[in-house]
PDB file of C-alpha atoms and ligand atoms in Angstrom:
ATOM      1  CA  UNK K 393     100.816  88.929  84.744  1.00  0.00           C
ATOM      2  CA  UNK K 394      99.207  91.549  86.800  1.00  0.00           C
ATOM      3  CA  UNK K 395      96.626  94.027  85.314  1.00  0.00           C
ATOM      4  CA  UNK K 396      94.165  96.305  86.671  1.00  0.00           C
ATOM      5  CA  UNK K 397      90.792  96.829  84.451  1.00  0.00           C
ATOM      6  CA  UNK K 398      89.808 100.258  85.162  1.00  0.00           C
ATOM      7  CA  UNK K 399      86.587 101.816  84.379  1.00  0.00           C
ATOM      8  CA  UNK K 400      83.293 103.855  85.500  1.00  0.00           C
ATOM      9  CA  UNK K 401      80.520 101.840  87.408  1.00  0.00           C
ATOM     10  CA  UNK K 402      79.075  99.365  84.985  1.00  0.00           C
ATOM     11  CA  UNK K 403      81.221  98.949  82.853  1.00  0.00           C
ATOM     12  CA  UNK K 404      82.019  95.409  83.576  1.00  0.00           C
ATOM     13  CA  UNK K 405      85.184  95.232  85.514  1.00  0.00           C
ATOM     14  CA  UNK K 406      83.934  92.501  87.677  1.00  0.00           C
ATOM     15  CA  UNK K 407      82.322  90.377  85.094  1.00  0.00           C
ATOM     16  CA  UNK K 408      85.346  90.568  82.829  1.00  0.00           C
ATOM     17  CA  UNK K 409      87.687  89.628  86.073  1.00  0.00           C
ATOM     18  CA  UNK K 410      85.347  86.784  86.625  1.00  0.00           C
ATOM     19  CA  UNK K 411      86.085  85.575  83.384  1.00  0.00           C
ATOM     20  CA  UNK K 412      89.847  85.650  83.764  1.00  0.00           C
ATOM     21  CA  UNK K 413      90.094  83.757  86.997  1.00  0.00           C
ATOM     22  CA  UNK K 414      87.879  80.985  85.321  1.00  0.00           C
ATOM     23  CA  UNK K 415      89.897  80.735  82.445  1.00  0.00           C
ATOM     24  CA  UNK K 416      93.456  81.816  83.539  1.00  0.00           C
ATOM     25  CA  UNK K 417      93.607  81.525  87.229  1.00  0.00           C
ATOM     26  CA  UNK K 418      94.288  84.821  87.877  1.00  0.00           C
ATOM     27  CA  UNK K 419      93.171  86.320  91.194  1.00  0.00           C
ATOM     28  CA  UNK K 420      90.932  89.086  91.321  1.00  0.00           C
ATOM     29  CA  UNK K 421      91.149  91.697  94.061  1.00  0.00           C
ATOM     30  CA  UNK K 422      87.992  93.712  94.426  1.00  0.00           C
ATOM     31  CA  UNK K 423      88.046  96.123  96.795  1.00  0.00           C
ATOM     32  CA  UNK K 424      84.058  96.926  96.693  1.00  0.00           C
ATOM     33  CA  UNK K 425      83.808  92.994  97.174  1.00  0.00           C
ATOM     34  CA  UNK K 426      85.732  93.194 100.102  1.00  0.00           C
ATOM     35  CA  UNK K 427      84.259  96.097 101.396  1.00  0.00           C
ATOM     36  CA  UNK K 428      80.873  94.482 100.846  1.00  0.00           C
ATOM     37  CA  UNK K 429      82.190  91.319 102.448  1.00  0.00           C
ATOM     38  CA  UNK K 430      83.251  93.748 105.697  1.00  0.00           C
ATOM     39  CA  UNK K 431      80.094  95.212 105.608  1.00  0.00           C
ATOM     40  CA  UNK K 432      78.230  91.703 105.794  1.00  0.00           C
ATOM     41  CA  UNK K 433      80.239  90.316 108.202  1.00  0.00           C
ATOM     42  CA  UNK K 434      79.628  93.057 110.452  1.00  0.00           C
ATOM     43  CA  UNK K 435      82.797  94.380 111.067  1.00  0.00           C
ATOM     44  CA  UNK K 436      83.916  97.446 112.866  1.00  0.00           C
ATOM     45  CA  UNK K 437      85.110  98.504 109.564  1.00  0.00           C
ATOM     46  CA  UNK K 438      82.399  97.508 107.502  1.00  0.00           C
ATOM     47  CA  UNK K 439      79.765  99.226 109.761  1.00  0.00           C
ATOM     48  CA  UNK K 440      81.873 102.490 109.430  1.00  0.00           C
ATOM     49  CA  UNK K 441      81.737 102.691 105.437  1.00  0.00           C
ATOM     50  CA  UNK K 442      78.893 101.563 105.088  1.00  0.00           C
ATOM     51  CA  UNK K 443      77.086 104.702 104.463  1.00  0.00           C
ATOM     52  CA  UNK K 444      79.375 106.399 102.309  1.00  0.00           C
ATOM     53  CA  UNK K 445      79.009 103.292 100.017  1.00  0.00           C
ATOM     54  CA  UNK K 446      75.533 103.720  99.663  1.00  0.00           C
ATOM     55  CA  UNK K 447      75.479 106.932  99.094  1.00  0.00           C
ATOM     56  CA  UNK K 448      78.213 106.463  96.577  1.00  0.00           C
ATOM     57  CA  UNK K 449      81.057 108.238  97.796  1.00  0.00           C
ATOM     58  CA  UNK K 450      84.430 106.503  97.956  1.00  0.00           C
ATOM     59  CA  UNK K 451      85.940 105.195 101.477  1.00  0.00           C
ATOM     60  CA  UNK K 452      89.125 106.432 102.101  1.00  0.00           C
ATOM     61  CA  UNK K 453      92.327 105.476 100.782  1.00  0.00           C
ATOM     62  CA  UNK K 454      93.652 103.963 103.871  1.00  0.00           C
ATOM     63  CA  UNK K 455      90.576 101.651 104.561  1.00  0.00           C
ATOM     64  CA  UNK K 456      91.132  99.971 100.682  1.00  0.00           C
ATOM     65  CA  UNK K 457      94.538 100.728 100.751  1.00  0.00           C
ATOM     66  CA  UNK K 458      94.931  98.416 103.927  1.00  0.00           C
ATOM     67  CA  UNK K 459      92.618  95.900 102.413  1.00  0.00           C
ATOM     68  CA  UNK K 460      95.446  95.430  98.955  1.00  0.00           C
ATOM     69  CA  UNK K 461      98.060  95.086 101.671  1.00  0.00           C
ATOM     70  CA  UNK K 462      96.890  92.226 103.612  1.00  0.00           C
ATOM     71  CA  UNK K 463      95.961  90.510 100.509  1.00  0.00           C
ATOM     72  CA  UNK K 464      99.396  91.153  98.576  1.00  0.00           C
ATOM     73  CA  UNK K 465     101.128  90.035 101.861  1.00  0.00           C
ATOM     74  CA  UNK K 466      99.511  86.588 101.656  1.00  0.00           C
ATOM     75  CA  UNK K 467     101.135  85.352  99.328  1.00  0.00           C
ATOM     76  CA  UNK K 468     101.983  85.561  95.640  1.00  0.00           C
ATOM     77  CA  UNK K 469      99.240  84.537  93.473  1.00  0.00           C
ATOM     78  CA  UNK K 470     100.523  81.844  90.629  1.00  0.00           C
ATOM     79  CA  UNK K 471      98.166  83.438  87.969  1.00  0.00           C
ATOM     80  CA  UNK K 472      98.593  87.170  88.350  1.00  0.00           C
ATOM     81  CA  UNK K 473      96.213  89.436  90.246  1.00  0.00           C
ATOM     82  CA  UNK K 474      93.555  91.666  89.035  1.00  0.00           C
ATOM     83  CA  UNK K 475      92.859  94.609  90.254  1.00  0.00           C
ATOM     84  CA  UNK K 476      89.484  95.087  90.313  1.00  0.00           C
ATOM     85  CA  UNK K 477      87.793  98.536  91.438  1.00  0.00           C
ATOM     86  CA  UNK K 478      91.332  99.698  92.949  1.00  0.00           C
ATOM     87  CA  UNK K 479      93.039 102.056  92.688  1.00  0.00           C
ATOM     88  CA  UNK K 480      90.757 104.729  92.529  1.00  0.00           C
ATOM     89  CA  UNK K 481      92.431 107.494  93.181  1.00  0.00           C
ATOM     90  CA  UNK K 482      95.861 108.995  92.746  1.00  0.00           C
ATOM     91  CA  UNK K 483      97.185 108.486  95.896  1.00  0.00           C
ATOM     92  CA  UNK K 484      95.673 104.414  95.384  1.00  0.00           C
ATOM     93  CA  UNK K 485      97.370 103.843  92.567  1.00  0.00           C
ATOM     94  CA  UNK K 486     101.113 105.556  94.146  1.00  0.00           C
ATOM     95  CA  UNK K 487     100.445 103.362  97.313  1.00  0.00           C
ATOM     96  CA  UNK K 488      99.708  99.987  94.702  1.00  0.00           C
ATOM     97  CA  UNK K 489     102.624 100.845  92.745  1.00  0.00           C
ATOM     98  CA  UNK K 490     104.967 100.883  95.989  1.00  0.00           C
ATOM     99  CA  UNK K 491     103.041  98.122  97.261  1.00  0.00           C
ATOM    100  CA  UNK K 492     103.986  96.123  94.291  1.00  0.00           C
ATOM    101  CA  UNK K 493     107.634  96.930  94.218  1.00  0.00           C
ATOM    102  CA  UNK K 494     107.898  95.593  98.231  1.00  0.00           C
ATOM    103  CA  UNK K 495     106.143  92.733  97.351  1.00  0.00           C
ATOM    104  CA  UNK K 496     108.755  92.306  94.474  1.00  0.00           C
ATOM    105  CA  UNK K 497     105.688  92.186  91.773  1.00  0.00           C
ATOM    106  CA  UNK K 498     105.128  94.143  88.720  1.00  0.00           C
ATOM    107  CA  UNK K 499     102.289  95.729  87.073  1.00  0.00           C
ATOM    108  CA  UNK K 500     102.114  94.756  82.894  1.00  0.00           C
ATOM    109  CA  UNK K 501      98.892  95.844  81.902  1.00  0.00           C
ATOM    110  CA  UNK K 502      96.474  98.546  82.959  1.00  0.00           C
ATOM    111  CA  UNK K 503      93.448  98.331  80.789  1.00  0.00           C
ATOM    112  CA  UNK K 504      91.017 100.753  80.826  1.00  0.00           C
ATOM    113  CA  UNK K 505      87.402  99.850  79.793  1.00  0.00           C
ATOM    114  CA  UNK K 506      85.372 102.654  77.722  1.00  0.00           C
ATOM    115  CA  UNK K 507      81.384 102.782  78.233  1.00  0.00           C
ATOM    116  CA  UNK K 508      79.368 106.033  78.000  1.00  0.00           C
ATOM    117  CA  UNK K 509      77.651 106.796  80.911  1.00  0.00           C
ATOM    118  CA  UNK K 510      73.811 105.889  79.067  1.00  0.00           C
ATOM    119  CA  UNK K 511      74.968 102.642  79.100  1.00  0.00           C
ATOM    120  CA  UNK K 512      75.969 102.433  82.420  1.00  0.00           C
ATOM    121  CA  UNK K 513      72.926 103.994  83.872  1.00  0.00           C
ATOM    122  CA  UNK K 514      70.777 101.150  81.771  1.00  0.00           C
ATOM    123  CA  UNK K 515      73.421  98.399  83.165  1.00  0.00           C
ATOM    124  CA  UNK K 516      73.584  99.494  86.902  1.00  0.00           C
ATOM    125  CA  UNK K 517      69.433 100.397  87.388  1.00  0.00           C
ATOM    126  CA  UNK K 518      68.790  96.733  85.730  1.00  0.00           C
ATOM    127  CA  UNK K 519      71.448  94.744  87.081  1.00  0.00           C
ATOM    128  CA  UNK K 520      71.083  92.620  89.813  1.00  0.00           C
ATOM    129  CA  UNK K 521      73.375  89.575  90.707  1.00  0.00           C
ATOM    130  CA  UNK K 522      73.457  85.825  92.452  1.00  0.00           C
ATOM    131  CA  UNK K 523      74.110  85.965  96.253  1.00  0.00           C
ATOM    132  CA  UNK K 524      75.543  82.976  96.235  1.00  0.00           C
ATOM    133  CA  UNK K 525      78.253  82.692  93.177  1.00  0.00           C
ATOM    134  CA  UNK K 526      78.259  86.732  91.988  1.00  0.00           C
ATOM    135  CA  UNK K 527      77.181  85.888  88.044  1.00  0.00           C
ATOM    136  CA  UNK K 528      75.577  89.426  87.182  1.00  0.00           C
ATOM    137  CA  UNK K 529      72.119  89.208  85.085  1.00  0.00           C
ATOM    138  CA  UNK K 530      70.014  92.430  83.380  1.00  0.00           C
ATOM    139  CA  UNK K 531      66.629  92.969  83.770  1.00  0.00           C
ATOM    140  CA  UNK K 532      66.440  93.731  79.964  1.00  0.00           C
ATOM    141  CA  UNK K 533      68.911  91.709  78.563  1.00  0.00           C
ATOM    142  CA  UNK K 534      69.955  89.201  80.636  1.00  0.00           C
ATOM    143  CA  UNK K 535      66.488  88.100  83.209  1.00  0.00           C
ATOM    144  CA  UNK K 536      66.749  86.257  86.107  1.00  0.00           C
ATOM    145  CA  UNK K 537      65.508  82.836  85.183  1.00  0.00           C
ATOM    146  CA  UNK K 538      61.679  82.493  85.553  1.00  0.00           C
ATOM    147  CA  UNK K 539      61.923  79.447  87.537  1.00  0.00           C
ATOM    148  CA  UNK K 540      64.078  81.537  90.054  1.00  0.00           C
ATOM    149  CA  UNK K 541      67.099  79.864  90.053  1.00  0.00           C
ATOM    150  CA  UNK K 542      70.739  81.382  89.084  1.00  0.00           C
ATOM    151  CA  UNK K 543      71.446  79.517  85.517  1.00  0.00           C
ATOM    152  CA  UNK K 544      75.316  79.722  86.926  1.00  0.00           C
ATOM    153  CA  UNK K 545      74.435  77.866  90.121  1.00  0.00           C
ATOM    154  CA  UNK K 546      70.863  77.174  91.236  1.00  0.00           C
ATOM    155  CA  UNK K 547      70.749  79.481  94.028  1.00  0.00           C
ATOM    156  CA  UNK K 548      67.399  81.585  94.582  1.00  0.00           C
ATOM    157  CA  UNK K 549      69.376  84.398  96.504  1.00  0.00           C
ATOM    158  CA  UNK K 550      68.580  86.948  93.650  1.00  0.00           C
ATOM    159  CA  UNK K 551      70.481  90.392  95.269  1.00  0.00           C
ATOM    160  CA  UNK K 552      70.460  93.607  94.609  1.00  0.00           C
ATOM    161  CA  UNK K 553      72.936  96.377  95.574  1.00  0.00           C
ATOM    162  CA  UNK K 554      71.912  98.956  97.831  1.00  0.00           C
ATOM    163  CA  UNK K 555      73.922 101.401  95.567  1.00  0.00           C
ATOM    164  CA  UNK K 556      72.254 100.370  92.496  1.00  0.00           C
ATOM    165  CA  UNK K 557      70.129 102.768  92.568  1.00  0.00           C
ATOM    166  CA  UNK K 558      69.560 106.349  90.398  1.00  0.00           C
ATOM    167  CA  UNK K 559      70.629 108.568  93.465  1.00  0.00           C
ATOM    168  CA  UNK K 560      73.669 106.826  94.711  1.00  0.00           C
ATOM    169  CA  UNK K 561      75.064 106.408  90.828  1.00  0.00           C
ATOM    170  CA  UNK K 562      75.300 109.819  89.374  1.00  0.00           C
ATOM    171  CA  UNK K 563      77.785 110.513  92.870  1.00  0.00           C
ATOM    172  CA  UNK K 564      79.757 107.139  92.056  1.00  0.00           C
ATOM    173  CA  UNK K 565      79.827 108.648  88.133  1.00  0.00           C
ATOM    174  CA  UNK K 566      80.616 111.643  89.637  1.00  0.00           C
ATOM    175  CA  UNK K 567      83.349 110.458  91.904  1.00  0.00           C
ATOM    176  CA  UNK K 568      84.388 108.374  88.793  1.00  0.00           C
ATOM    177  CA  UNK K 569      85.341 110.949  87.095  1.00  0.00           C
ATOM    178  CA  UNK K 570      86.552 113.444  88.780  1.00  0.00           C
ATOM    179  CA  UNK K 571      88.614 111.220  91.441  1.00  0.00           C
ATOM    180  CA  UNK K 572      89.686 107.809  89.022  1.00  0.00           C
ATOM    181  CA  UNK K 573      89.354 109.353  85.343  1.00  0.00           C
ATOM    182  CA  UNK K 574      92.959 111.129  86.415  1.00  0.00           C
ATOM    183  CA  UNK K 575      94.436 107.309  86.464  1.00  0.00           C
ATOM    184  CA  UNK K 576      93.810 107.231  82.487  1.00  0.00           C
ATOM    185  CA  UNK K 577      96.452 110.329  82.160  1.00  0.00           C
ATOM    186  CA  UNK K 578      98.709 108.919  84.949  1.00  0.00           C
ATOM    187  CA  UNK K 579      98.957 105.508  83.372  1.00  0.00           C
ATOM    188  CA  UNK K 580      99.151 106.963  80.058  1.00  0.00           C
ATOM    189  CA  UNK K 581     102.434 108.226  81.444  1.00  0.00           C
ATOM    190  CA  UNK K 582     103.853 105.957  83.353  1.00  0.00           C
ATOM    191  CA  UNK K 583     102.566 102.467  82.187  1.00  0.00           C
ATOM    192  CA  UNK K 584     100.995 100.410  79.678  1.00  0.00           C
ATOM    193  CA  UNK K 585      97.708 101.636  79.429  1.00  0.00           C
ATOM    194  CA  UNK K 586      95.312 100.161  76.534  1.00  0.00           C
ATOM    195  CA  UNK K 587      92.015 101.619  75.954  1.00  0.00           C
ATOM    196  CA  UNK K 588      89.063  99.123  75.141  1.00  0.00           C
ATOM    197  CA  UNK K 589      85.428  99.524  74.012  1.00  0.00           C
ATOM    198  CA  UNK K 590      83.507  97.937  76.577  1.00  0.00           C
ATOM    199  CA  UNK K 591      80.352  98.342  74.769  1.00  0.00           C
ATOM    200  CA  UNK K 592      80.560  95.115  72.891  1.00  0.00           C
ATOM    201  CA  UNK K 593      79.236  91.810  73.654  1.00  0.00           C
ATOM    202  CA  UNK K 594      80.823  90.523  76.870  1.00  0.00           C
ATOM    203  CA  UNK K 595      83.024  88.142  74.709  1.00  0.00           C
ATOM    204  CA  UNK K 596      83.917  90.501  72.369  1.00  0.00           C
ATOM    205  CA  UNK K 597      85.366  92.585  75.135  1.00  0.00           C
ATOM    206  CA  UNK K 598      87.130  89.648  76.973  1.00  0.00           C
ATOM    207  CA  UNK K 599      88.768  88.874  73.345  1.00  0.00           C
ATOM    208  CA  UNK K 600      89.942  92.633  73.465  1.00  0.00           C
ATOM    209  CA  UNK K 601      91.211  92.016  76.765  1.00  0.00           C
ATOM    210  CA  UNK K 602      92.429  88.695  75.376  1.00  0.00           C
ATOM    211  CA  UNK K 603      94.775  91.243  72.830  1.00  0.00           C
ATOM    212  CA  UNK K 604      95.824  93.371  75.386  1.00  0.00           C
ATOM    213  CA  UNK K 605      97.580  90.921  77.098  1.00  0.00           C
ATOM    214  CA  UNK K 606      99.022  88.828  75.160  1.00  0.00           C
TER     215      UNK K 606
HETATM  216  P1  LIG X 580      82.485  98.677  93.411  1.00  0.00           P
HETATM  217  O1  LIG X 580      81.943  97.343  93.769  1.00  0.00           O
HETATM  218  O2  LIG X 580      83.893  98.610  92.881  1.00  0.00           O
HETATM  219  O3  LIG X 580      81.566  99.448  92.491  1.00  0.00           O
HETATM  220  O4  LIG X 580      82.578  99.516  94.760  1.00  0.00           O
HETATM  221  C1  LIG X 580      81.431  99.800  95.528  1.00  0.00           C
HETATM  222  C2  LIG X 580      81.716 100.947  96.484  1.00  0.00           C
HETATM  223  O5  LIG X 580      82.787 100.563  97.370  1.00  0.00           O
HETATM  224  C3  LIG X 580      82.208 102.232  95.840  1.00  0.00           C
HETATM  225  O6  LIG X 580      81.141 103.039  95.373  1.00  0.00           O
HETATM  226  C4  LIG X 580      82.963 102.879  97.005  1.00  0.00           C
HETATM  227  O7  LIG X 580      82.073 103.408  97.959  1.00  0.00           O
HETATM  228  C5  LIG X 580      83.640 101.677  97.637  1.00  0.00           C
HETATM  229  N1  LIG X 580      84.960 101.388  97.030  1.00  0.00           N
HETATM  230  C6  LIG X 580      85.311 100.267  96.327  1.00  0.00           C
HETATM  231  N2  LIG X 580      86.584 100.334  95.937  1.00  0.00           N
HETATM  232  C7  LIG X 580      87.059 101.530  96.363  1.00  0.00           C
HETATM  233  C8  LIG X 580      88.304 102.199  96.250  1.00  0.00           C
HETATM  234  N3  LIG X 580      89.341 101.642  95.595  1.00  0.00           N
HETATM  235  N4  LIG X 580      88.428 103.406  96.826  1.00  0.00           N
HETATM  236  C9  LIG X 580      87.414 103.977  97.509  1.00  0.00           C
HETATM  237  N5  LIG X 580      86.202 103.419  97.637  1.00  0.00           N
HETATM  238  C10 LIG X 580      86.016 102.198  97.075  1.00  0.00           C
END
């Protein structure tokens, strides 16, 4: 089964596709990881967005759309892929859906994950996440563990992103909804959208996403 959780900054894509690759061993295909990944590696590529991502705009559609390519033509993945953070835009998401039909794969689920934007502000200015295996922790709900060590994994490499910051995420709300809030509409239309409140508990929401797909 292939899905792709859609949904503003913060409101837990990534955590929730964490999840699903532990416990169904799907494969999750995060663009912003893989941008992030470009950018650390110091790629040509990575060097050239690497502005726009902090500021918070979006890279263009080529750039991620080329990245979805070369990972849909390795191979297909046993467990599904989730799409994670892509598409983002209208053109994205008629590029995935051709993409798809080449690769001779199908898309069964687009779920779209609900959070109003006080919420996200409070998740994204808190958040901050392990360098080493990606769990995510909250300065007010979820610390960092005093004696410094990821509870997931026991690394000390505590990060931060560099577009977690006030500035840089009312333009990624912005861009949110005015360039990927349109996908809610087109999906609506064309596929199986389900709508989810992603203001639960972080099970609660992976047993909604549980529902959706079953
Ligand atoms: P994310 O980790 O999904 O929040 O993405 C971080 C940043 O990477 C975004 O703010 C954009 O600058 C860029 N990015 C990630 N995915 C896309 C996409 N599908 N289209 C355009 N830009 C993207």
């Amino acid at each position: 089964m292939n899905i792709i959780l859609l949904g503003p900054p913060g409101a837990g894509k990534g955590t929730q596709a964490r999840k699903l690759v532990e416990e169904r061993g799907m494969m999750q295909l995060s663009t912003g990881d893989m941008l992030r990944a470009a950018r650390t590696s110091g790629t040509e590529m990575g060097k050239k967005v690497a502005d726009v991502m902090d500021r918070g705009d979006l890279v263009t559609d080529e750039i991620v759309i080329g990245l979805i390519r070369e990972q849909l033509e390795l191979g297909h993945a046993e467990g599904g892929y989730i799409f994670d953070g892509f598409p983002r835009t209208l053109k994205q998401a008629d590029a995935l859906g051709e993409l798809l039909v080449e690769m001779g794969e199908t898309l069964d689920r687009v779920i779209e994950m609900q959070v109003d934007d006080e919420a996200l502000i409070q998740r994204i200015t808190a958040r901050s996440t392990c360098g080493s295996c990606g769990e995510v922790y909250n300065d007010d709900t979820k610390p960092w563990p005093a004696d410094g060590k990821c509870a997931n994994c026991g690394s000390t490499d505590q990060t931060r992103r560099a577009d977690d910051n006030a500035e840089s995420l009312n333009t990624r709300l912005f861009a949110y909804y005015k360039q990927t809030s349109p996908l809610i509409g087109y999906y609506h239309a064309s596929r199986d959208l389900a709508s989810i409140d992603g203001l639960q508990s972080m099970d609660e929401v992976a047993q909604q996403i549980k529902d959706v797909m079953a």
